[in-house]
Coordinates of C-alpha atoms in Angstrom, one line a residue:
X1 CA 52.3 235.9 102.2
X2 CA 49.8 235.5 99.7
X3 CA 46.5 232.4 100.8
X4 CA 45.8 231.9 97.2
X5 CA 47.0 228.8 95.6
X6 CA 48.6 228.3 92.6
X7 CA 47.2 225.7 90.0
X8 CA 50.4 222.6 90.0
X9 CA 49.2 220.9 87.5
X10 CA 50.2 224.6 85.4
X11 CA 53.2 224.2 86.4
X12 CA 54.1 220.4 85.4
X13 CA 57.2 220.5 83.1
X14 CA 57.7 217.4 80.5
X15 CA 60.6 215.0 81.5
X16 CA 61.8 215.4 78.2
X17 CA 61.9 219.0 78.3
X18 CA 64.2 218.4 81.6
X19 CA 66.4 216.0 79.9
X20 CA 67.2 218.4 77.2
X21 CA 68.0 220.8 79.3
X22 CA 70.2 218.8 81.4
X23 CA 71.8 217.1 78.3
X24 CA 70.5 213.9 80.2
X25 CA 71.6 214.9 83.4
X26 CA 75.1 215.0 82.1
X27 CA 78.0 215.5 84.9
X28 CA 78.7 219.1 82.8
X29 CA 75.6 220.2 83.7
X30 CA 75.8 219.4 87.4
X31 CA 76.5 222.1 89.9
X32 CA 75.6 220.8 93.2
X33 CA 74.2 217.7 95.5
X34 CA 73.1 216.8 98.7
X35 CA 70.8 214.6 100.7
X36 CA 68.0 214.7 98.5
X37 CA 70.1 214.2 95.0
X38 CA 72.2 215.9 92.1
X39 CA 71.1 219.9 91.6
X40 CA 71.9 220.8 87.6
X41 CA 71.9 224.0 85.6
X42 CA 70.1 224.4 82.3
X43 CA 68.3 226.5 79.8
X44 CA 64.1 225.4 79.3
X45 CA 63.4 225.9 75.9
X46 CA 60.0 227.4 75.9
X47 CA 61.8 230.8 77.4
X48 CA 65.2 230.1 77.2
X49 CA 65.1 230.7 80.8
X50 CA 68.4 230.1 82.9
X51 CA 67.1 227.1 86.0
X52 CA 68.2 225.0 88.2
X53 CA 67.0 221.5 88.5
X54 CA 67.1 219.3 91.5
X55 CA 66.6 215.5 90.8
X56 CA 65.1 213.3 93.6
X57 CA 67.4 210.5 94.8
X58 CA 65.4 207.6 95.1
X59 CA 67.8 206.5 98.3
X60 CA 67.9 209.9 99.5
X61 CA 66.4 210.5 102.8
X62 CA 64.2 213.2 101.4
X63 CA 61.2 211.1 100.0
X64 CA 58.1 211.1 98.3
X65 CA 56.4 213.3 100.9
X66 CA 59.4 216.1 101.5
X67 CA 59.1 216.2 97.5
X68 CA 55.3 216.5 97.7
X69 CA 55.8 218.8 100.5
X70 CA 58.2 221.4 99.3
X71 CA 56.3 221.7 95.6
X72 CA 53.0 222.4 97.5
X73 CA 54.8 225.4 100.0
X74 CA 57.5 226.8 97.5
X75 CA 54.6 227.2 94.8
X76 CA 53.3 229.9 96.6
X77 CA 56.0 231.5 97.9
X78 CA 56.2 235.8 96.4
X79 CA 59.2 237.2 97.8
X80 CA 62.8 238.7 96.8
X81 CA 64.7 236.9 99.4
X82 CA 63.1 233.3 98.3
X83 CA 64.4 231.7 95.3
X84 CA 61.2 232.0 92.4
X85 CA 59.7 228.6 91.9
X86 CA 59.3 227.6 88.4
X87 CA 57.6 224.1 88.2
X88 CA 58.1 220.4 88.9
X89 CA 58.3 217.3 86.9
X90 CA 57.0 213.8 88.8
X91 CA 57.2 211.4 85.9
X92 CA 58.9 207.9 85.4
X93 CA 59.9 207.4 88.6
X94 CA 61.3 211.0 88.6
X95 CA 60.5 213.8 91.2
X96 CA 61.6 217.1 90.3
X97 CA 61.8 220.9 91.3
X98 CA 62.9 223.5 89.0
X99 CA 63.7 226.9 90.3
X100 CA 65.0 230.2 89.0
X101 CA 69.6 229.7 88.9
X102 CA 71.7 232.0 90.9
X103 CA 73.8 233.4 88.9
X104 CA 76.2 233.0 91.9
X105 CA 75.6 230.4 93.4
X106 CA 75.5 229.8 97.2
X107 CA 76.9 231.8 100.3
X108 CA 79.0 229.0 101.4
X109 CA 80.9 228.7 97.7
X110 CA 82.2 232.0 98.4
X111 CA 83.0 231.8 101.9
X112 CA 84.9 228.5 101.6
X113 CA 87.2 229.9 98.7
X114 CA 89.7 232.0 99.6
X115 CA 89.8 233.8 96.4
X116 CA 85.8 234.5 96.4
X117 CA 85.8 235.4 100.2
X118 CA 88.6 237.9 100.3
X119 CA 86.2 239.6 97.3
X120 CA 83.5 239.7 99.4
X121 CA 83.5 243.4 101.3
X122 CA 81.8 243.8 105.4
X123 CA 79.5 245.7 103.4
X124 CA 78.4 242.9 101.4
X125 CA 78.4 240.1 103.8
X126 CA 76.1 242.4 106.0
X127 CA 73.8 242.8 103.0
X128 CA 73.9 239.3 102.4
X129 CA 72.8 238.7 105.8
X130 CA 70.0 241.2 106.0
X131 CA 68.5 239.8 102.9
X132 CA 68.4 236.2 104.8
X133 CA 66.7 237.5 107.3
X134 CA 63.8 239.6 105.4
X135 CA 63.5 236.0 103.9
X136 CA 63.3 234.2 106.7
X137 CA 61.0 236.0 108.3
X138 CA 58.6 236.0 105.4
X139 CA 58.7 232.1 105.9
X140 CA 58.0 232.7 109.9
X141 CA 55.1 235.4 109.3
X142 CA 52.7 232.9 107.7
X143 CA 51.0 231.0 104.3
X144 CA 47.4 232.2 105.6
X145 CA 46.6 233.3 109.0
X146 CA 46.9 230.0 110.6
X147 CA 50.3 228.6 109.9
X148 CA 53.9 229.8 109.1
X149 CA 56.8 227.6 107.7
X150 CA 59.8 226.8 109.7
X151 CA 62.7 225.9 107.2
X152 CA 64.1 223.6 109.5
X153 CA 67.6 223.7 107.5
X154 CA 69.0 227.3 107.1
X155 CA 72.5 227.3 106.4
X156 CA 75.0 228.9 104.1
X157 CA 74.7 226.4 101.2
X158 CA 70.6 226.9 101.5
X159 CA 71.1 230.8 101.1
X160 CA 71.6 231.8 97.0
X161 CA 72.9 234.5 95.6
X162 CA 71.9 236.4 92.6
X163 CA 73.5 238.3 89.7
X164 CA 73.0 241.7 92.2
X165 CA 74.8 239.4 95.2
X166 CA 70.9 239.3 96.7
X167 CA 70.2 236.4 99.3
X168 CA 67.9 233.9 98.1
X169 CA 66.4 231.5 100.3
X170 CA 66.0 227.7 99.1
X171 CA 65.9 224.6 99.7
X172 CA 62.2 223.2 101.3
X173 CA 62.2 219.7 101.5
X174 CA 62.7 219.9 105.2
X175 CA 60.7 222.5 106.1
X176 CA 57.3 222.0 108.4
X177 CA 54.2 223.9 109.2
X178 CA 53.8 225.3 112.4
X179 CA 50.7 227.1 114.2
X180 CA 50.3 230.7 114.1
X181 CA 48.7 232.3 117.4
X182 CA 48.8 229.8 119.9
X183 CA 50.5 229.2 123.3
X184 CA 52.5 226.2 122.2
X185 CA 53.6 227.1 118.7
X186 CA 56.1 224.3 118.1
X187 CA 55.9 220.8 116.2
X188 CA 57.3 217.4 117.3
X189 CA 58.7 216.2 114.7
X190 CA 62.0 213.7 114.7
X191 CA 65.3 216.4 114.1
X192 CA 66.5 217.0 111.1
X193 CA 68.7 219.4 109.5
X194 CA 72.9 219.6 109.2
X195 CA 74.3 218.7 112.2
X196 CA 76.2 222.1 113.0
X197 CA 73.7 224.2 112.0
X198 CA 70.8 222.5 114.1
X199 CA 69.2 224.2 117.0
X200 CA 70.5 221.8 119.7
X201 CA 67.2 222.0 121.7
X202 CA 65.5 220.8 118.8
X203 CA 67.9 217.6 118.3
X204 CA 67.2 216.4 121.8
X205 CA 63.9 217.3 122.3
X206 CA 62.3 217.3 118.5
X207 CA 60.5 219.9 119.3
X208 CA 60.7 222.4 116.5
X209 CA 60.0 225.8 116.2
X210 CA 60.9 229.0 114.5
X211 CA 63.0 229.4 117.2
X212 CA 65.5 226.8 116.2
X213 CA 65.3 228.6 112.1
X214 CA 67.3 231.4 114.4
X215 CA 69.4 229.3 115.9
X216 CA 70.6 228.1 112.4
X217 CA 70.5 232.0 111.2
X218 CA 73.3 232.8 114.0
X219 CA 75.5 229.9 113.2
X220 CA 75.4 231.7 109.6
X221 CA 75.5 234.9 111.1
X222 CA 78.9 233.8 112.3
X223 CA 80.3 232.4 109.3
X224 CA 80.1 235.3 107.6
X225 CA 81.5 237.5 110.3
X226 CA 84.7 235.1 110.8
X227 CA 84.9 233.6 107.5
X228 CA 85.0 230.2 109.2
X229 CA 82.5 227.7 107.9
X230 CA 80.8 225.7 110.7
X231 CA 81.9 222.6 110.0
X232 CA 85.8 223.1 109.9
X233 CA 87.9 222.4 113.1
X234 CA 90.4 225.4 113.9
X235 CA 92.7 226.0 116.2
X236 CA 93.6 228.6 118.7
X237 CA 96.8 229.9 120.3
X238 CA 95.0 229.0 124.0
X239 CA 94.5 225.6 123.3
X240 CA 96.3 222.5 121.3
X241 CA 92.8 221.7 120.2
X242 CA 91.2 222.0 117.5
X243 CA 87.3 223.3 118.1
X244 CA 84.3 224.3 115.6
X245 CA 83.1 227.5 114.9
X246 CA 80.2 227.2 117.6
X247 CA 82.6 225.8 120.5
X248 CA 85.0 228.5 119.7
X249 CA 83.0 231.2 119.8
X250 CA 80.8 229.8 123.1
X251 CA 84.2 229.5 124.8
X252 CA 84.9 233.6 124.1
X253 CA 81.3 234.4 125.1
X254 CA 80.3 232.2 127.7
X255 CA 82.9 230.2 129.1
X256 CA 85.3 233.1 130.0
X257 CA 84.7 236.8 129.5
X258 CA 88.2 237.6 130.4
X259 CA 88.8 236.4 126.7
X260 CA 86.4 238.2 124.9
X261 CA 88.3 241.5 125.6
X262 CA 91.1 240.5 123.7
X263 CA 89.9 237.3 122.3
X264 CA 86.7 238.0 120.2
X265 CA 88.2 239.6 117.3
X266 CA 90.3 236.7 116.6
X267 CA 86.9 235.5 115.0
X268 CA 86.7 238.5 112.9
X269 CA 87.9 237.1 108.9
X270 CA 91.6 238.0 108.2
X271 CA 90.7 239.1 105.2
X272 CA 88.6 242.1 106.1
X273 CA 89.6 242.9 110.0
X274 CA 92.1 245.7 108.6
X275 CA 88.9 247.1 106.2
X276 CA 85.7 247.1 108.8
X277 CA 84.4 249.5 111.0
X278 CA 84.6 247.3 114.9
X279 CA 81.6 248.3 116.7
X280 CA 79.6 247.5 113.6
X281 CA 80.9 244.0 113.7
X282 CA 80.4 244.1 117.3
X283 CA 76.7 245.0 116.7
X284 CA 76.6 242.4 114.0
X285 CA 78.3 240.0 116.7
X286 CA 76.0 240.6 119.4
X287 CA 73.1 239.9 117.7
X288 CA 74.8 236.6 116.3
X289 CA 75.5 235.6 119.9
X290 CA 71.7 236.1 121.1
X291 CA 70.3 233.7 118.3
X292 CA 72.3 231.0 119.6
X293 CA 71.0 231.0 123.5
X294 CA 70.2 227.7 124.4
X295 CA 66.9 229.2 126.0
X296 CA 65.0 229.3 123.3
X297 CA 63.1 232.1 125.0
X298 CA 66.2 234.3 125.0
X299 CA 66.7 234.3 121.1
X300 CA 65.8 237.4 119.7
X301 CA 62.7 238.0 116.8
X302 CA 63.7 238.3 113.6
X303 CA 62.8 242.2 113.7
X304 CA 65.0 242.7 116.6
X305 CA 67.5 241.1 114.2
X306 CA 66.6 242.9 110.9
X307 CA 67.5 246.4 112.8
X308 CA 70.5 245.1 114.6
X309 CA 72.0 244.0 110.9
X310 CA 70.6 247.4 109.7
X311 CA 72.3 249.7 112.7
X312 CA 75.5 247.5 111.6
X313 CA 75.3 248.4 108.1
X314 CA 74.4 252.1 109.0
X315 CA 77.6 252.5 111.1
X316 CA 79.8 250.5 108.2
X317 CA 78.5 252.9 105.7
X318 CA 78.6 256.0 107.8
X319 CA 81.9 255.1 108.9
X320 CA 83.3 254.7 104.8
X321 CA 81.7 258.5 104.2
X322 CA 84.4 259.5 107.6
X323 CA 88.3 259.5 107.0
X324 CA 89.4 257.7 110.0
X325 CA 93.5 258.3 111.1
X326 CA 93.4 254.9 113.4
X327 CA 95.7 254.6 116.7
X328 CA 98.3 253.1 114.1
X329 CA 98.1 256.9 112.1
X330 CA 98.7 258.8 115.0
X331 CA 101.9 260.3 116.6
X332 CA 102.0 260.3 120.3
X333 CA 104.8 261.6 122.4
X334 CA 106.1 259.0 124.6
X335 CA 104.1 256.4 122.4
X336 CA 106.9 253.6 122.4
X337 CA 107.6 254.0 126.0
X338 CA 104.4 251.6 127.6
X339 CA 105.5 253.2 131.4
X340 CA 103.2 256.1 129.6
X341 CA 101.2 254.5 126.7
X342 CA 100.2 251.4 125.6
X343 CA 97.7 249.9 122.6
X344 CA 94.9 247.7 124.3
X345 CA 91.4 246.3 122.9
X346 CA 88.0 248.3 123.3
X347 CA 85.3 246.4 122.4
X348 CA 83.3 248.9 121.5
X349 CA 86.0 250.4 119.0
X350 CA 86.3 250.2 115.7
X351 CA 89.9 249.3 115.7
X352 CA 91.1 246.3 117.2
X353 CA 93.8 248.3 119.3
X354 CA 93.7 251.9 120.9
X355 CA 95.8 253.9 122.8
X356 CA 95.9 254.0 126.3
X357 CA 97.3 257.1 128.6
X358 CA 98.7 255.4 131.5
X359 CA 101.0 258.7 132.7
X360 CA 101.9 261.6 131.2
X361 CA 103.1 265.2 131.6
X362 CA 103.6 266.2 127.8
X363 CA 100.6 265.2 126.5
X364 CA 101.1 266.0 122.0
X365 CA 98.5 263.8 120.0
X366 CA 99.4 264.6 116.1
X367 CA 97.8 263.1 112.7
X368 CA 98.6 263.6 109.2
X369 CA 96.4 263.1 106.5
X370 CA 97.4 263.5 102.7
X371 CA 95.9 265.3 100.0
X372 CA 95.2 262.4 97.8
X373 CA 92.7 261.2 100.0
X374 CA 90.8 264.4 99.9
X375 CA 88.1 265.8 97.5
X376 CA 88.7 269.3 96.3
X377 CA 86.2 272.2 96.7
X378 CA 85.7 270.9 100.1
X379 CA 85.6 272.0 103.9
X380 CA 86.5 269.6 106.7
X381 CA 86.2 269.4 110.4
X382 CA 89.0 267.4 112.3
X383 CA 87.7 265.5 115.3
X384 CA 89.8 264.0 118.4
X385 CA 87.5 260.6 119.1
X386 CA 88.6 259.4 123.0
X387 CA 87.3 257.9 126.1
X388 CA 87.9 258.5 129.9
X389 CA 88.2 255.7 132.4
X390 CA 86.5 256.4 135.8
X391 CA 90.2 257.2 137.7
X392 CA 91.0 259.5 135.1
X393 CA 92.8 262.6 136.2
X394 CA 93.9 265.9 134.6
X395 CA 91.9 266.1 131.5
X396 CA 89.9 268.9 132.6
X397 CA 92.5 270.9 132.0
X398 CA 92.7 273.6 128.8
X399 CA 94.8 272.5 125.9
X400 CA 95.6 273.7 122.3
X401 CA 94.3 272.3 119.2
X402 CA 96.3 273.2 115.7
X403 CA 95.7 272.2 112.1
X404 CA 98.7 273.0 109.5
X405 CA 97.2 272.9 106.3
X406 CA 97.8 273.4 102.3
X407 CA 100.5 276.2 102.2
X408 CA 101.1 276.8 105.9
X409 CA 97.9 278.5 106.8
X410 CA 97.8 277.3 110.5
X411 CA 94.5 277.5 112.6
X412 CA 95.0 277.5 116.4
X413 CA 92.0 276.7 119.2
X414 CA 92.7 277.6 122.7
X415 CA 91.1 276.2 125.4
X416 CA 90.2 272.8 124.2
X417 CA 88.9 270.7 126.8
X418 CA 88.9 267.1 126.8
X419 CA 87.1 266.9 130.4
X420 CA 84.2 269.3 131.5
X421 CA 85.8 270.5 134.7
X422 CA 83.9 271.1 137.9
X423 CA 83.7 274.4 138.5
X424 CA 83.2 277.1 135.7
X425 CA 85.4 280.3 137.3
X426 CA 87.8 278.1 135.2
X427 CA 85.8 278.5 131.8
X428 CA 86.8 280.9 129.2
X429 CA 83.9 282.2 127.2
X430 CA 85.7 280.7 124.0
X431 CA 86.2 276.9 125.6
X432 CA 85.7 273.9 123.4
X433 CA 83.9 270.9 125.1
X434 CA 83.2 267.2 124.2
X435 CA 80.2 265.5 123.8
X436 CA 79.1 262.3 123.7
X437 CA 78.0 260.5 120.8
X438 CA 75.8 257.9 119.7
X439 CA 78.2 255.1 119.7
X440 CA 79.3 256.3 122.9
X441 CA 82.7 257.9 122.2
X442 CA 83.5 261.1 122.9
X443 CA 84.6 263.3 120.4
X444 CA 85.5 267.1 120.3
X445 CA 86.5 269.2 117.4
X446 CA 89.8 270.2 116.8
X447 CA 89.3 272.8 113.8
X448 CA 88.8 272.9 110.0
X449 CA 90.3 273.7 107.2
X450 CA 89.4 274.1 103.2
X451 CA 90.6 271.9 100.8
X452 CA 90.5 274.3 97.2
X453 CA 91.3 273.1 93.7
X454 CA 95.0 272.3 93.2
X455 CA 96.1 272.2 96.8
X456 CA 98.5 269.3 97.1
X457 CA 100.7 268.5 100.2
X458 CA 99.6 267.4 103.9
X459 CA 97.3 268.4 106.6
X460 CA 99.0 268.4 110.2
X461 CA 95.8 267.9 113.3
X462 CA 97.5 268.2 116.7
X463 CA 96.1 268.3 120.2
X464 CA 98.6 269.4 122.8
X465 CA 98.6 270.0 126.3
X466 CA 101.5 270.5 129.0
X467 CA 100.1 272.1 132.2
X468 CA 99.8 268.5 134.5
X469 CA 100.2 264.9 135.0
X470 CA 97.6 263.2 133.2
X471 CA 95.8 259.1 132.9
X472 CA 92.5 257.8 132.0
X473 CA 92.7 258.9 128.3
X474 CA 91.4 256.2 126.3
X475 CA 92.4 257.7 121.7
X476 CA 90.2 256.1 119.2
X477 CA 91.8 258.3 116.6
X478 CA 90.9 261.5 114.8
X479 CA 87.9 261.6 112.8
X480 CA 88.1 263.7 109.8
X481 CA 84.7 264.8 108.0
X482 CA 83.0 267.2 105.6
X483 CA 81.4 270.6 106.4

């Protein structure tokens, strides 16, 4: 963060300049209020630039010093993820701050519309996100060598969004200076903030730090995973009560962890649980649920929290660039018979159910994936993605992979292994093995086939074996990618 200061007085704006643009402060022009006043939307005429202009409350609880406070700090803010300052206007009784618009307005306006949040991709949300945090952390890293700012009110309405969807940080009034490079880095201060956003160490102590900035961050983090703003009651099928986001998600974490293996994606948003990738929302989750320790020491940095988002976003995108048939795309034999399979909850899948072997002889794992979905000119490998429980038992035994494609050209793999077995007298020099990969599944190739221009139809993937009783399997599905 830049030390140099910028000249105010430059960056005085006539009342009458704001009153044009507001149309007097006309309710048309107003798009949004709070503690400290009305916020409205207008053009200035010296560049017909496109700002929004927050008018003091003279009863508001944000006085003459928050005003004073945040014109000082947000004047020398330079960063992408903090809303541009554009001037101020203290004149007649009026305090003002004027500051680039957001062409779309605030995090929470989309999450708490139905309409706007079902529009808004895991892709997007996670973007969102990591923008907030690159912000935030520009606030925590420092105005000079001496001091950072803590926001002391990051929330959902207080994160802006651009034209490009880009997270813009705003909102200063309440935000405080804290030392940089010393034992005891936090301010005593009385709390402030919004109630379910606010670090609850720093409401009953008022002892504020950047600490309790990620505190509010996770609440956030949350809202966007679930969809569920912070402030609404909701109720679950285990209780008659009605609970907030925070209480519901501390009683899947902390308060039993028998729930969180089937519980915890009930918190994932309806509206894209069918569309996401789960162990990227796990990651995301994780993270989420570290920022919201009530030991302050526990709570991670914000560039443990910056990669954690970024890992998240890596597997969502990586996982868009796979075809994925799911456990719901597969054909098992015996599948509707749960004496042999049945479809449980993984945590660390990306699918809120898999398939789980309990017993069975004939083991035939099939999927069929369509042309359409396809692009032409292209090679593919097929890949069965499983796990073994500890008391497996006979999956080191040999079985045949098959894949049927475009006009009945059919490639058969013997040997296929889904277990390394213990001794290697049994290995044929042509055996397939599984490996381990970096999200911890196992996975081992099936086959591949070509996809040439004008092929049309359906490719069959089958993994068969017959030769003894088998449990422990654990299908995530079969991943299908390009050469």
């Amino acid at each position: 963060m830049s030390s140099s200061r910028v000249n105010l007085e430059k960056c005085r704006i006539p009342l009458e300049e704001i009153i044009q643009a507001t149309n007097d402060f006309s309710e048309e022009t107003q798009v949004g209020d709070g503690g400290f006043g009305m916020v409205y939307k207008g053009k200035l005429s010296e560049n017909n630039r496109l700002v929004a202009i927050k008018r003091l409350n003279p009863s508001s609880r944000q006085g003459n010093v928050e005003f004073k406070n945040e014109v000082k700090m947000v004047s020398n803010f330079n960063h992408p993820n903090i809303i541009p300052f554009i001037g101020y206007c203290e004149e007649a009784n009026e305090q003002i701050v004027v500051y680039e618009y957001a062409t779309n307005i605030s995090l929470d306006h989309h999450l708490q519309d139905p309409n706007k949040r079902r529009c808004l991709t895991w892709v997007q949300r996670l973007k969102i996100c990591l923008g907030a945090a690159r912000g935030i952390k520009y606030l925590h890293s420092g105005v000079d060598e001496h001091r950072r700012v803590i926001h002391r009110d990051v929330k959902s309405a207080n994160i802006l969004l651009d034209d490009n969807m880009e997270s813009k940080i705003c909102d200063f009034g309440l935000s405080r200076l804290s030392p940089i490079n010393q034992p005891d880095t936090h301010v005593r201060t009385r709390a402030a903030g919004t109630r379910f956003y606010m670090d609850p160490v720093y409401n009953e102590r008022g002892m504020l730090s950047k600490e309790s900035d990620i505190y509010s961050f996770g609440v956030v983090m949350f809202e966007i995973s679930s969809g569920m703003m912070a402030y609404h009651a909701r109720r679950f099928e285990e209780t008659k009560d009605q609970k907030f986001l925070i209480d519901i998600v501390r009683s899947y974490y902390d308060d039993n962890e028998q729930q969180l293996v089937g519980g915890l994606d009930k918190l994932i948003d309806p509206d894209i649980k069918e569309h996401i990738c789960m162990s990227s929302f796990h990651k995301f989750n994780e993270i989420a649920h570290e920022c919201i320790n009530f030991d302050i020491k526990k709570r991670p940095k914000l560039d443990r929290i910056i990669k954690a988002i970024e890992e998240a976003l890596h597997i969502e995108e990586s996982w868009k660039n796979v075809y994925m048939l799911g456990p719901k795309d597969l054909y098992l034999s015996w599948q509707q018979n749960t004496e042999y399979w049945e479809l449980g909850h993984i945590p660390q899948s990306r699918f809120p159910e898999v398939w789980i072997l309990k017993k069975v002889w004939w083991l035939s794992i099939n999927g069929i994936i369509a042309a359409v979905k396809l692009s032409e000119k292209s090679t593919y490998f097929a890949y069965l993605v499983f796990k073994t429980t500890e008391n497996c038992l006979g999956l080191d035994v040999p079985g045949n992979s098959s894949i049927i494609s475009f006009g009945g050209i059919e490639m058969e793999t013997e040997n296929v292994y889904l277990q390394r077995p213990n001794s290697t007298k049994t290995w044929q020099e042509n055996s397939v093995f599984p490996h381990r990969r970096m999200d911890g599944w196992m996975e081992i190739k099936l086959g591949e086939f070509e996809f040439k221009e004008g092929d049309d139809g359906e490719v069959l993937i089958s993994f068969k074996e017959f030769k003894s009783e088998k449990t422990g399997l654990i299908v995530e599905g079969i991943e299908i990618r390009t050469k």
